[in-house]
Structure formats: C-alpha cells, structure tokens
Amino acid sequence: MTKHDYQVVARCTDPSHPGAATLIYTAHAASIQEATAKVQKLRIDKMTPGLYRITQVTQREPECTCAEPGLGGRCAGEQWCAKVEAAAAASPVPD
C-alpha cells in the first residue's frame, strides 16, 4: 500500500489556554484516517483531554501550481501550501 505525507492541523478548543492556538503535524500514512489516528495517538492523546481537536488533514502534493489558494490549495514547489496553513490557523474551531 502506498503511503503519503499528510499535514494534520489541530486547533485548541479553549481560547483562554496559554499554549499554541494551532498545532500542525506531519504524518506518513496510507490514508487520511491513518494519518489522523497516528497524530491522535502519538500527540493529541498525551495532552490535556479535549484541549486540541483535529480540524483539517491535507495530503502533501509537492509538484503543484497554486492558481487559487485556499484550504486544500497548493503552491508550486513548496512542501505545504503556506496559505493553507494560514487559513487553517485563522479558521474557528468547529463545534
């Protein structure tokens, strides 16, 4: 089974928490579900329960052109689209 790199974004659920509002991890996995599970098990579960929630998982697309950036957008020659990271950081945590 082919594995890809995924960018996993987790948002803090407590705006008064003094830590980072957004955490971004990279996972090498066969699917979005596996990438999410890896980050959940290795990172998120070791923190205060419920403090961070995974809000976005994006597959790495290293050879892309970014005509219309946004969530899931791509930028030429970059590992990850910086505009995707910025949009993820700016978006509110869903209920």
Tab-separated table of C-alpha atoms in Angstrom:
chain	number	residue	atom	x	y	z
A	1	MET	CA	0.000	0.000	0.000
A	2	THR	CA	1.355	3.409	-0.984
A	3	LYS	CA	1.940	5.875	1.825
A	4	HIS	CA	1.861	9.657	1.522
A	5	ASP	CA	2.719	12.582	3.757
A	6	TYR	CA	-0.247	14.322	5.342
A	7	GLN	CA	-0.439	17.652	7.127
A	8	VAL	CA	-2.646	17.377	10.219
A	9	VAL	CA	-3.943	20.582	11.819
A	10	ALA	CA	-5.249	20.602	15.398
A	11	ARG	CA	-6.919	23.631	16.999
A	12	CYS	CA	-7.091	24.481	20.676
A	13	THR	CA	-10.657	24.257	21.993
A	14	ASP	CA	-10.039	26.629	24.940
A	15	PRO	CA	-9.299	30.228	23.853
A	16	SER	CA	-8.035	31.073	27.352
A	17	HIS	CA	-5.337	28.357	27.238
A	18	PRO	CA	-1.835	29.894	27.229
A	19	GLY	CA	-0.446	27.359	24.699
A	20	ALA	CA	-0.493	27.400	20.906
A	21	ALA	CA	-3.844	28.027	19.229
A	22	THR	CA	-2.912	25.816	16.260
A	23	LEU	CA	-0.669	22.750	16.066
A	24	ILE	CA	0.496	21.375	12.702
A	25	TYR	CA	1.919	17.858	12.416
A	26	THR	CA	3.191	15.732	9.531
A	27	ALA	CA	2.237	12.060	9.324
A	28	HIS	CA	3.378	9.433	6.817
A	29	ALA	CA	0.376	7.177	6.266
A	30	ALA	CA	-1.682	5.214	3.753
A	31	SER	CA	-4.856	7.262	4.275
A	32	ILE	CA	-6.324	10.353	5.907
A	33	GLN	CA	-7.817	8.119	8.588
A	34	GLU	CA	-4.444	6.537	9.377
A	35	ALA	CA	-2.719	9.942	9.484
A	36	THR	CA	-5.396	11.263	11.841
A	37	ALA	CA	-5.123	8.191	14.084
A	38	LYS	CA	-1.318	8.452	14.231
A	39	VAL	CA	-1.380	12.097	15.304
A	40	GLN	CA	-4.220	11.455	17.741
A	41	LYS	CA	-2.411	8.553	19.384
A	42	LEU	CA	1.126	9.952	19.391
A	43	ARG	CA	0.434	13.617	20.114
A	44	ILE	CA	-3.072	14.788	20.926
A	45	ASP	CA	-3.912	11.991	23.382
A	46	LYS	CA	-0.856	12.871	25.504
A	47	MET	CA	-2.174	16.396	26.134
A	48	THR	CA	-4.988	17.520	28.375
A	49	PRO	CA	-8.068	15.569	27.183
A	50	GLY	CA	-10.218	17.613	24.815
A	51	LEU	CA	-7.819	20.579	24.696
A	52	TYR	CA	-6.991	20.118	20.991
A	53	ARG	CA	-9.237	18.890	18.188
A	54	ILE	CA	-8.040	17.848	14.739
A	55	THR	CA	-9.751	20.151	12.253
A	56	GLN	CA	-8.003	19.501	8.949
A	57	VAL	CA	-5.969	16.796	7.208
A	58	THR	CA	-4.355	17.592	3.840
A	59	GLN	CA	-2.362	15.239	1.613
A	60	ARG	CA	1.014	16.596	0.568
A	61	GLU	CA	1.179	17.484	-3.109
A	62	PRO	CA	4.775	18.599	-3.774
A	63	GLU	CA	4.521	19.276	-7.513
A	64	CYS	CA	1.603	21.630	-7.804
A	65	THR	CA	0.700	25.085	-9.019
A	66	CYS	CA	-1.340	27.407	-6.882
A	67	ALA	CA	-3.717	29.448	-9.026
A	68	GLU	CA	-6.497	29.707	-6.422
A	69	PRO	CA	-5.102	29.037	-2.931
A	70	GLY	CA	-7.272	28.049	-0.020
A	71	LEU	CA	-7.958	25.038	2.143
A	72	GLY	CA	-6.675	22.146	0.097
A	73	GLY	CA	-4.881	24.616	-2.198
A	74	ARG	CA	-1.369	24.079	-3.448
A	75	CYS	CA	1.705	26.210	-4.117
A	76	ALA	CA	4.404	25.478	-6.718
A	77	GLY	CA	7.463	23.732	-5.361
A	78	GLU	CA	6.555	24.043	-1.678
A	79	GLN	CA	6.127	21.065	0.627
A	80	TRP	CA	2.991	22.565	2.109
A	81	CYS	CA	0.957	25.494	0.997
A	82	ALA	CA	1.662	28.310	3.453
A	83	LYS	CA	-1.721	29.802	2.558
A	84	VAL	CA	-3.429	26.566	3.649
A	85	GLU	CA	-1.620	26.802	6.995
A	86	ALA	CA	-2.633	30.452	7.374
A	87	ALA	CA	-6.265	29.693	6.530
A	88	ALA	CA	-6.298	26.782	8.993
A	89	ALA	CA	-4.831	28.982	11.719
A	90	ALA	CA	-7.412	31.696	11.084
A	91	SER	CA	-10.462	29.447	10.954
A	92	PRO	CA	-12.534	28.963	14.109
A	93	VAL	CA	-12.709	25.638	15.908
A	94	PRO	CA	-15.897	23.867	14.763
A	95	ASP	CA	-18.447	22.787	17.350
